[in-house]
Amino acid sequence: MNSIGVLTSGGDAPGMNAAVRGVVRAALGRGVEVFGFRHGWRGVISGEGVWMESGTVSGILDRGGTQLHTARCPEFRERVGREQAMENVKELGLEGLVVIGGDGSLTGARKLYEEFKFPVVGVPGSIDNDIAGTDYSIGFDTANNTALDAIDKIRDTAYSHDRVFVIEVMGRANGFIAVEVALASGAEAVLVPEVPFSLINICDRLKRQRAKGKRSSIIVVAEGAARAADVADFVSKNTGYETRYLVLGHMQRGGSPTAFDRVLALRLGAFAANRLISGFHGEMVGVYGDKLVANPLSYVLSTQRHIDPDRLLLVEAMTV
Ligand code: ADP
Ligand code: F6P
């Protein structure tokens, strides 16, 4: 291969810049040129982007967000949009693409591979950590630490006022962030979309804890499980305890990536470029434990990743 493209797509995740750096420097090291598309699939359809030098990816390792920008691009879901994208890719002389994003972006990559036999390699970039074929997706660790920092601060004021705080974290379809930060913050309860819950049981738990002298509590809610405002209202009415709520929202997607995410992203980006250039296509790179792996996109995108039930049970077990 002489030249490849790279893009970041879908929801941004801290560490995407490090992944792009990994792709660009690994490819340049093998004498392969890299075109960086702007605004995800939208840029591939419009041809918007830039040829990347080694210096283009200097000074971005510690930056949150994505310097290449990202977007949701409904046009790419249509065959005609993908045909337009293929025309641009061919015109630029690109022989393969590294796609950094969540399962939606990777589904788009899979379609290019299956419909046009175009060489692609995916890199899992999403704070949600809901992508199969890897233990961690880029941005999950940073998002956890950002949410945790906020919850630790809330814990101070909850303690001072003897209040219950309900904190909503991201996770439209899953509770990976919710469970992780509930454990790390010592929350009294966690609600996730995957598992049915009883708010009455949670209120009873809070009452038992008050009876033992614990006067403030934290409940972590994944956005896909319930609205923090509704949970707070229910808890307040059913316990009589002063209750407040907070929605952490998009702040969880921002900020400088942790060391873990930077190293993960660099390794995955460089590995993806090397796999693509070496002729391995239609796959997504990932990590199992500390080992780099590659799985077919067909497997990754047809496999559901589940939260760890032991972690969920541990949250409750820690509230005796
Ligand atoms: P994420 O990549 O974070 O999961 P989205 O689900 O919004 O984010 O997907 C990002 C983009 O990937 C979409 O805007 C669209 O351009 C492309 N995409 C998503 N699903 C498909 C699909 N089924 N077919 C083709 N392209 C898709
Ligand atoms: O990045 C994934 C995610 O954070 C989901 O947990 C959340 O529901 C969604 O993105 C919101 O993204 P946006 O506001 O960009 O559509």
XYZ file of N, CA, C and O in Angstrom, residues 154-257:
416
model
N -19.424 15.500 44.928
C -20.814 15.452 45.385
C -20.904 14.757 46.748
O -21.692 15.144 47.614
N -20.080 13.752 46.929
C -20.077 13.007 48.201
C -19.816 13.969 49.370
O -20.441 13.865 50.434
N -18.915 14.927 49.172
C -18.599 15.894 50.236
C -19.838 16.678 50.661
O -20.149 16.800 51.845
N -20.550 17.211 49.667
C -21.710 18.042 50.015
C -22.881 17.169 50.487
O -23.641 17.575 51.373
N -23.003 15.947 49.925
C -24.068 15.034 50.388
C -23.851 14.715 51.867
O -24.789 14.745 52.670
N -22.597 14.471 52.228
C -22.253 14.143 53.619
C -22.580 15.329 54.533
O -23.213 15.179 55.586
N -22.166 16.518 54.103
C -22.337 17.699 54.945
C -23.804 17.992 55.241
O -24.148 18.443 56.332
N -24.676 17.733 54.259
C -26.104 18.049 54.409
C -26.981 16.844 54.741
O -28.196 16.961 54.758
N -26.367 15.697 54.952
C -27.145 14.458 55.201
C -28.153 14.219 54.091
O -29.345 13.977 54.359
N -27.694 14.282 52.844
C -28.621 14.163 51.711
C -28.387 12.892 50.896
O -27.304 12.319 50.910
N -29.419 12.550 50.148
C -29.273 11.524 49.107
C -29.003 12.263 47.799
O -29.651 13.268 47.505
N -28.030 11.803 47.031
C -27.767 12.351 45.690
C -27.933 11.263 44.637
O -27.384 10.169 44.779
N -28.709 11.583 43.608
C -28.856 10.665 42.476
C -28.033 11.245 41.324
O -28.237 12.398 40.931
N -27.092 10.465 40.811
C -26.192 10.984 39.767
C -26.356 10.164 38.490
O -26.190 8.939 38.500
N -26.720 10.874 37.416
C -26.932 10.195 36.127
C -25.660 10.254 35.295
O -25.112 11.337 35.062
N -25.207 9.089 34.872
C -24.012 9.020 34.016
C -24.427 8.534 32.630
O -25.536 8.053 32.435
N -23.506 8.643 31.649
C -23.843 8.228 30.283
C -23.939 6.710 30.164
O -23.399 5.969 30.979
N -24.618 6.293 29.139
C -24.829 4.862 28.884
C -26.270 4.672 28.451
O -27.124 4.337 29.259
N -26.519 4.951 27.157
C -27.892 4.912 26.649
C -28.430 3.487 26.660
O -29.582 3.259 26.938
N -27.550 2.526 26.354
C -28.019 1.143 26.229
C -27.321 0.198 27.201
O -27.606 -0.992 27.222
N -26.409 0.712 27.991
C -25.661 -0.178 28.885
C -25.144 0.566 30.108
O -25.120 1.789 30.150
N -24.712 -0.243 31.092
C -24.315 0.358 32.362
C -22.845 0.204 32.684
O -22.475 0.158 33.864
N -21.985 0.157 31.672
C -20.552 -0.053 31.963
C -19.981 1.075 32.825
O -19.318 0.826 33.825
N -20.232 2.317 32.428
C -19.696 3.444 33.221
C -20.350 3.451 34.593
O -19.679 3.607 35.623
N -21.672 3.247 34.623
C -22.410 3.324 35.897
C -21.848 2.342 36.918
O -21.584 2.711 38.080
N -21.647 1.093 36.503
C -21.170 0.076 37.444
C -19.753 0.401 37.914
O -19.436 0.308 39.112
N -18.913 0.811 36.973
C -17.510 1.084 37.324
C -17.414 2.234 38.343
O -16.709 2.131 39.342
N -18.150 3.330 38.072
C -18.023 4.473 38.986
C -18.785 4.240 40.280
O -18.424 4.782 41.322
N -19.831 3.413 40.233
C -20.540 3.093 41.486
C -19.595 2.357 42.427
O -19.526 2.657 43.622
N -18.848 1.405 41.875
C -17.879 0.671 42.705
C -16.788 1.600 43.206
O -16.443 1.604 44.384
N -16.248 2.400 42.281
C -15.096 3.240 42.634
C -15.462 4.354 43.604
O -14.593 4.852 44.328
N -16.741 4.764 43.609
C -17.137 5.874 44.494
C -17.812 5.378 45.765
O -18.178 6.175 46.628
N -18.003 4.067 45.880
C -18.681 3.534 47.064
C -20.146 3.905 47.099
O -20.711 4.181 48.165
N -20.794 3.907 45.933
C -22.211 4.292 45.869
C -23.080 3.248 46.579
O -22.717 2.076 46.664
N -24.223 3.696 47.069
C -25.128 2.805 47.796
C -25.985 1.975 46.842
O -26.502 0.923 47.216
N -26.153 2.457 45.604
C -26.953 1.700 44.634
C -26.571 2.126 43.227
O -26.093 3.245 43.012
N -26.800 1.213 42.267
C -26.558 1.541 40.858
C -27.708 0.976 40.023
O -28.159 -0.149 40.267
N -28.194 1.775 39.077
C -29.272 1.336 38.189
C -28.736 1.278 36.772
O -28.171 2.263 36.275
N -28.906 0.122 36.126
C -28.420 -0.045 34.751
C -29.567 -0.514 33.865
O -30.507 -1.139 34.355
N -29.479 -0.217 32.545
C -30.590 -0.591 31.663
C -30.752 -2.098 31.487
O -31.842 -2.562 31.187
N -29.661 -2.848 31.681
C -29.693 -4.280 31.371
C -30.422 -5.111 32.425
O -30.834 -6.236 32.155
N -30.546 -4.592 33.652
C -31.065 -5.410 34.755
C -32.245 -4.690 35.411
O -32.126 -3.509 35.780
N -33.388 -5.402 35.572
C -34.538 -4.759 36.225
C -34.184 -4.372 37.665
O -33.380 -5.043 38.312
N -34.773 -3.296 38.156
C -34.476 -2.856 39.531
C -35.765 -2.438 40.216
O -36.775 -2.169 39.562
N -35.713 -2.412 41.552
C -36.876 -1.986 42.327
C -36.481 -0.764 43.148
O -35.628 -0.853 44.033
N -37.119 0.365 42.864
C -36.782 1.583 43.617
C -37.234 1.460 45.068
O -36.618 2.031 45.971
N -38.316 0.693 45.283
C -38.776 0.482 46.663
C -37.697 -0.251 47.462
O -37.387 0.126 48.605
N -37.100 -1.285 46.835
C -36.021 -2.018 47.528
C -34.845 -1.098 47.832
O -34.225 -1.190 48.890
N -34.549 -0.213 46.896
C -33.421 0.705 47.124
C -33.757 1.665 48.273
O -32.922 1.949 49.138
N -34.996 2.144 48.319
C -35.406 3.017 49.436
C -35.285 2.270 50.760
O -34.819 2.832 51.764
N -35.685 0.991 50.753
C -35.572 0.195 51.986
C -34.105 0.071 52.415
O -33.777 0.154 53.603
N -33.235 -0.100 51.411
C -31.799 -0.197 51.711
C -31.304 1.087 52.367
O -30.576 1.074 53.355
N -31.725 2.231 51.797
C -31.291 3.523 52.359
C -31.795 3.671 53.797
O -31.075 4.160 54.682
N -33.040 3.204 54.038
C -33.596 3.321 55.403
C -32.821 2.447 56.391
O -32.529 2.872 57.518
N -32.475 1.235 55.946
C -31.695 0.349 56.830
C -30.357 0.990 57.163
O -29.882 0.942 58.301
N -29.759 1.637 56.148
C -28.457 2.266 56.388
C -28.588 3.456 57.324
O -27.736 3.674 58.181
N -29.664 4.223 57.168
C -29.881 5.358 58.099
C -30.018 4.854 59.526
O -29.498 5.445 60.471
N -30.764 3.717 59.652
C -30.978 3.161 60.994
C -29.641 2.793 61.637
O -29.498 2.818 62.863
N -28.660 2.480 60.787
C -27.327 2.126 61.324
C -26.433 3.342 61.466
O -25.255 3.232 61.804
N -26.951 4.509 61.099
C -26.181 5.735 61.318
C -25.620 6.390 60.077
O -24.984 7.441 60.159
N -25.828 5.784 58.902
C -25.296 6.402 57.669
C -26.283 7.449 57.179
O -27.432 7.139 56.884
N -25.856 8.696 57.087
C -26.809 9.776 56.889
C -26.811 10.380 55.483
O -27.600 11.262 55.177
N -25.895 9.914 54.618
C -25.924 10.409 53.237
C -25.683 9.237 52.285
O -25.052 8.252 52.667
N -26.211 9.373 51.077
C -26.130 8.249 50.136
C -25.970 8.744 48.703
O -26.440 9.826 48.352
N -25.328 7.901 47.900
C -25.177 8.182 46.467
C -25.838 7.047 45.679
O -25.574 5.874 45.926
N -26.685 7.429 44.728
C -27.258 6.444 43.801
C -26.779 6.819 42.399
O -26.973 7.960 41.959
N -26.138 5.881 41.710
C -25.662 6.132 40.339
C -26.669 5.504 39.368
O -27.071 4.347 39.526
N -27.078 6.297 38.377
C -28.063 5.833 37.392
C -27.473 5.972 35.988
O -27.038 7.064 35.601
N -27.480 4.887 35.218
C -27.104 5.000 33.798
C -28.270 5.667 33.069
O -29.433 5.359 33.351
N -27.955 6.541 32.119
C -29.018 7.323 31.464
C -30.092 6.451 30.803
O -31.253 6.841 30.712
N -29.695 5.240 30.399
C -30.666 4.353 29.747
C -31.562 3.614 30.734
O -32.519 2.953 30.329
N -31.253 3.707 32.029
C -32.035 2.964 33.036
C -33.196 3.795 33.557
O -34.314 3.286 33.734
N -32.946 5.051 33.833
C -33.979 5.939 34.385
C -33.468 7.364 34.351
O -32.263 7.590 34.186
N -34.388 8.322 34.519
C -33.957 9.717 34.605
C -33.653 10.035 36.068
O -34.454 9.711 36.963
N -32.513 10.665 36.298
C -32.108 10.966 37.675
C -33.192 11.755 38.401
O -33.463 11.522 39.588
N -33.854 12.689 37.690
C -34.881 13.526 38.319
C -36.027 12.660 38.839
O -36.541 12.891 39.956
N -36.431 11.659 38.054
C -37.537 10.785 38.462
C -37.143 9.929 39.663
O -37.933 9.721 40.592
N -35.905 9.414 39.621
C -35.438 8.577 40.730
C -35.373 9.410 42.012
O -35.822 8.978 43.088
N -34.854 10.629 41.889
C -34.731 11.504 43.069
C -36.114 11.805 43.652
O -36.314 11.778 44.879
N -37.068 12.062 42.763
C -38.431 12.360 43.206
C -39.017 11.164 43.965
O -39.599 11.314 45.044
N -38.824 9.971 43.409
C -39.352 8.750 44.035
C -38.721 8.544 45.410
O -39.411 8.257 46.401
N -37.399 8.672 45.459
C -36.679 8.426 46.724
C -37.114 9.434 47.781
O -37.394 9.075 48.935
N -37.218 10.676 47.364
C -37.614 11.719 48.315
C -39.008 11.436 48.888
O -39.232 11.510 50.105
N -39.939 11.069 47.999
C -41.326 10.820 48.446
C -41.438 9.568 49.302
O -42.269 9.499 50.199
N -40.603 8.554 49.013
C -40.743 7.284 49.720
C -39.864 7.144 50.955
O -40.004 6.171 51.699
N -38.946 8.071 51.144
C -38.091 7.989 52.342
C -38.235 9.230 53.221
O -37.950 9.183 54.417
N -38.613 10.335 52.603
C -38.664 11.594 53.345
C -37.280 12.237 53.472
O -37.144 13.309 54.060
N -36.247 11.606 52.902
C -34.899 12.186 52.993
C -34.745 13.298 51.962
O -35.264 13.211 50.856
N -33.970 14.302 52.349
C -33.673 15.386 51.405
C -32.860 14.815 50.244
O -31.792 14.218 50.474
N -33.339 14.994 49.035
C -32.699 14.342 47.888
C -32.447 15.355 46.778
O -33.282 16.210 46.501
N -31.278 15.276 46.163
C -30.919 16.123 45.020
C -30.431 15.226 43.886
O -30.070 14.080 44.121
N -30.399 15.780 42.681
C -29.881 14.975 41.571
C -28.989 15.814 40.669
O -29.026 17.043 40.687
N -28.195 15.100 39.876
C -27.245 15.744 38.969
C -27.086 14.871 37.723
O -26.933 13.660 37.835
N -27.143 15.516 36.547
C -26.907 14.787 35.294
C -25.517 15.187 34.791
O -25.298 16.346 34.459
N -24.586 14.250 34.759
C -23.202 14.612 34.378
C -23.072 14.905 32.886
O -22.275 15.755 32.483
N -23.826 14.201 32.057
C -23.901 14.533 30.633
C -22.577 14.514 29.890
O -21.682 13.728 30.188
N -22.456 15.447 28.927
C -21.348 15.382 27.970
C -19.984 15.721 28.557
O -18.973 15.519 27.881
N -19.929 16.253 29.783
C -18.599 16.474 30.375
C -17.815 15.154 30.441
O -16.589 15.143 30.409
N -18.563 14.031 30.485
C -17.902 12.721 30.549
C -17.164 12.381 29.254
O -16.341 11.481 29.218
N -17.489 13.081 28.175
C -16.827 12.786 26.902
C -15.579 13.649 26.701
O -14.809 13.402 25.768
N -15.401 14.667 27.556
C -14.297 15.592 27.342
C -13.115 15.326 28.255
O -13.093 14.368 29.019
N -12.123 16.211 28.147
C -10.980 16.173 29.051
C -9.798 15.401 28.492
O -9.918 14.613 27.550
N -8.648 15.690 29.114
C -7.401 15.054 28.694
C -7.450 13.555 29.001
O -7.826 13.162 30.100
N -7.086 12.699 28.036
C -7.139 11.259 28.290
C -6.171 10.822 29.383
O -5.084 11.390 29.528
